[in-house]
């Protein structure tokens, strides 16, 4: 097991397409790091450079303190799980899992011991003699993980391992992967474009966009303290609402005035932080879960927020209400017991302690 | 209620038209298959019938030529008792086994390199390999005669072992490129990470996974080599070096005397090995052909 360091990592494809534009990242021993971001942001490319499957254009990858730029994949002591599993179709499950060890000339009984152990962890003991084509998607996924576990490598690399599974199985395998990591504690780099997967699995989440890292941090920190508009919008589901407005007032008291005349008082603790931006256009960022129906509360800094529902989606444990302010789509999460009707004005409660103010010029959260 | 009946009636009428269409498709399929079978099977059947006739009966113009009046095995016993025929058979076998072996080694290695190792000109080379297949052997044998002669291999089965691969390697390489290209890239990457070298990847992953393709290519190489006619006609002159194809024709036709019964018996016996091999490998062969069809 080992730490992984990426230093100023760059990847340029032919035609000068920069897929990864200088990434710095330190991954600690035993850590589970998830790279997340929209399609094409360079997650897979980064992972494949760590694996040695993609040549490094610039910068360094170090595993366990050794720079591995010029070391072939097989000598990097890593194991990778692919999106399509990449099981060897002509080999049984046992042979698939044993292949790496056989090539490394492990003794037979050691191979058997390791495969049996991994099969027990993954609950696939009865499948060991089957061929991959006789397995379900979830079972194949387990075998692919087993192939990684038996090697007992320094680092596990996962590239969207769950995206070929149906929704229910995905949730189940997600828990499975977390369990396996808690058992074997191998340093893991996991790529996904699903932010829920990222939040639930990661010790730290790395949000990437256009080949750069937007923010790195534990899931809760990204959720509560996003650094940029992109992270604020990417993490959380349904996504955060962004509403243009103006900060008005001075160091003694600030108000956020939305175009339509909605006025939201800024919490006094934040006055000093936002004062330099007074009288400038800003973007209010507020999550649907912080825009709710009014109920008695001892929270301070709750502001009235008028809305006229256009679409109502009852989800069971909550009700999503969509409305518009100055043409901007906004959603709110309401208690299912709260009476709402399409077209009937209602006053919602905005938790101003949980809102963010974003500079529309730099897209940074202030 | 009325809605339910209406929609179920709709379903039934649709099912009716479907099965009618299906029946029609079946009839067409059977009719064309039977027609094809008749066209393809008529010559071997006629050969078989003729091979059971004595020379006298063959020469006799009376009666239906598709019937045998007094079946005899004299043609077969004459052939098998003739040392020359066995010599031809052995020559064909040696040449074919060697050519298939050479072809498969070269084309599997070449296809692996062309399909998986990106190097300067690999694309052009892959196309070039296929283009060489398009040059007919009836054109090539003249320059090849010079080359084989220069090597001192004229009138020798070793000369044939040398030139047949020029017919088989390009096509087999092309089949194998298509097959290897259909193997997902992640499979090599998984093998690379598992610790395989290029040669281990080829032998432990690509060859077993591409087995249907390899068998298809093997059958092709076997057929081409076993049935080659132009090259042995051009390069071999004495009976002891002749393969079956030209041996039968040159030794059983004396001036304008055709030993028809023996020619037919010999041709049938010569066709036996390919039939046996096809029968054994048919399932694989078809799997290989269709896999090649979907990719590349
Ligand atoms: N072989 C290649 N040649 C040229 N450009 C490439 C190549 N592979 C990837 N790219 C480009 O590099 C960028 C990053 O690709 P990458 O596969 O890392 O994205 P990703 O974040 O994994 O996306 P996804 O979630 O869709 O898998 C993309 O814009 C892609 O078009
Ligand atoms: Mg990807």
XYZ file of C-alpha atoms in Angstrom, chain B residues 77-197:
121
model
C -8.402 -50.496 -56.369
C -6.439 -49.489 -59.471
C -5.774 -46.068 -57.982
C -4.800 -47.254 -54.540
C -2.671 -50.017 -55.989
C -0.833 -47.398 -58.012
C 2.130 -46.118 -55.966
C 2.014 -42.803 -57.796
C -1.368 -41.877 -56.379
C -0.170 -42.382 -52.823
C 2.919 -40.303 -53.643
C 0.667 -37.429 -54.791
C -1.351 -37.740 -51.630
C 1.722 -37.604 -49.407
C 3.117 -34.647 -51.368
C -0.144 -32.739 -50.956
C -0.238 -33.571 -47.261
C 3.336 -32.427 -46.608
C 2.914 -29.208 -48.544
C -0.431 -28.398 -46.953
C 0.586 -29.071 -43.366
C 3.707 -26.949 -43.728
C 1.913 -24.155 -45.558
C -0.864 -24.011 -42.965
C 1.688 -23.914 -40.152
C 3.792 -21.203 -41.821
C 0.705 -19.190 -42.738
C -0.813 -19.236 -39.286
C 2.404 -18.293 -37.515
C 3.080 -15.393 -39.879
C -0.473 -14.087 -40.116
C -1.265 -14.297 -36.397
C 1.928 -12.437 -35.522
C 1.428 -9.897 -38.298
C -2.228 -9.347 -37.443
C -1.424 -8.884 -33.756
C 1.172 -6.259 -34.604
C -1.062 -4.490 -37.114
C -4.165 -4.575 -34.922
C -2.602 -3.625 -31.614
C 0.805 -2.007 -31.885
C 0.434 1.451 -33.320
C 3.584 2.260 -35.248
C 4.413 4.518 -38.137
C 2.632 3.257 -41.258
C 0.758 0.429 -39.534
C -2.537 1.491 -41.102
C -1.068 1.683 -44.608
C 0.643 -1.643 -44.088
C -2.620 -3.310 -43.075
C -4.286 -2.035 -46.237
C -1.264 -3.039 -48.300
C -1.440 -6.591 -46.982
C -4.976 -6.870 -48.206
C -4.209 -5.322 -51.596
C -1.572 -7.993 -52.298
C -4.350 -10.553 -51.962
C -6.099 -8.967 -54.930
C -3.260 -9.776 -57.352
C -4.261 -13.073 -59.055
C -1.844 -16.001 -58.996
C -2.250 -16.411 -62.735
C -0.309 -13.148 -63.042
C 2.161 -13.821 -60.277
C 3.452 -17.185 -61.401
C 5.608 -15.736 -64.175
C 7.828 -13.555 -61.965
C 7.633 -16.176 -59.214
C 9.009 -18.740 -61.669
C 12.192 -16.670 -61.891
C 12.465 -16.409 -58.123
C 11.794 -20.081 -57.459
C 14.210 -20.985 -60.246
C 16.866 -18.688 -58.818
C 16.530 -20.495 -55.491
C 16.942 -23.848 -57.242
C 13.536 -25.010 -56.031
C 11.835 -25.658 -59.380
C 10.245 -29.085 -59.638
C 10.262 -29.577 -55.870
C 7.531 -29.616 -53.246
C 9.730 -27.235 -51.224
C 9.259 -24.644 -53.909
C 5.496 -25.015 -53.402
C 5.886 -24.686 -49.624
C 7.672 -21.425 -50.337
C 5.174 -19.903 -52.789
C 1.771 -20.985 -51.410
C 2.010 -18.641 -48.413
C 1.963 -15.720 -50.861
C -1.640 -16.789 -51.536
C -2.664 -17.579 -47.985
C -0.861 -15.097 -45.717
C -2.520 -11.866 -46.932
C -6.081 -13.122 -46.576
C -5.442 -14.929 -43.289
C -3.723 -11.840 -41.881
C -6.701 -9.807 -42.921
C -9.153 -12.203 -41.231
C -7.057 -12.135 -38.080
C -6.750 -8.332 -38.051
C -10.546 -8.116 -38.126
C -10.832 -10.653 -35.380
C -8.193 -9.140 -33.125
C -9.667 -5.685 -33.668
C -12.982 -6.947 -32.278
C -11.328 -7.897 -28.972
C -11.959 -5.008 -26.568
C -8.940 -2.871 -25.805
C -9.565 -3.208 -22.081
C -8.706 -6.877 -22.318
C -5.108 -6.130 -23.290
C -4.939 -3.360 -20.748
C -6.128 -5.711 -18.012
C -3.529 -8.244 -19.145
C -0.801 -5.575 -19.216
C -1.650 -4.575 -15.665
C -1.857 -8.228 -14.614
C 1.745 -8.463 -15.724
C 1.626 -9.983 -19.198
C 4.349 -9.284 -21.753
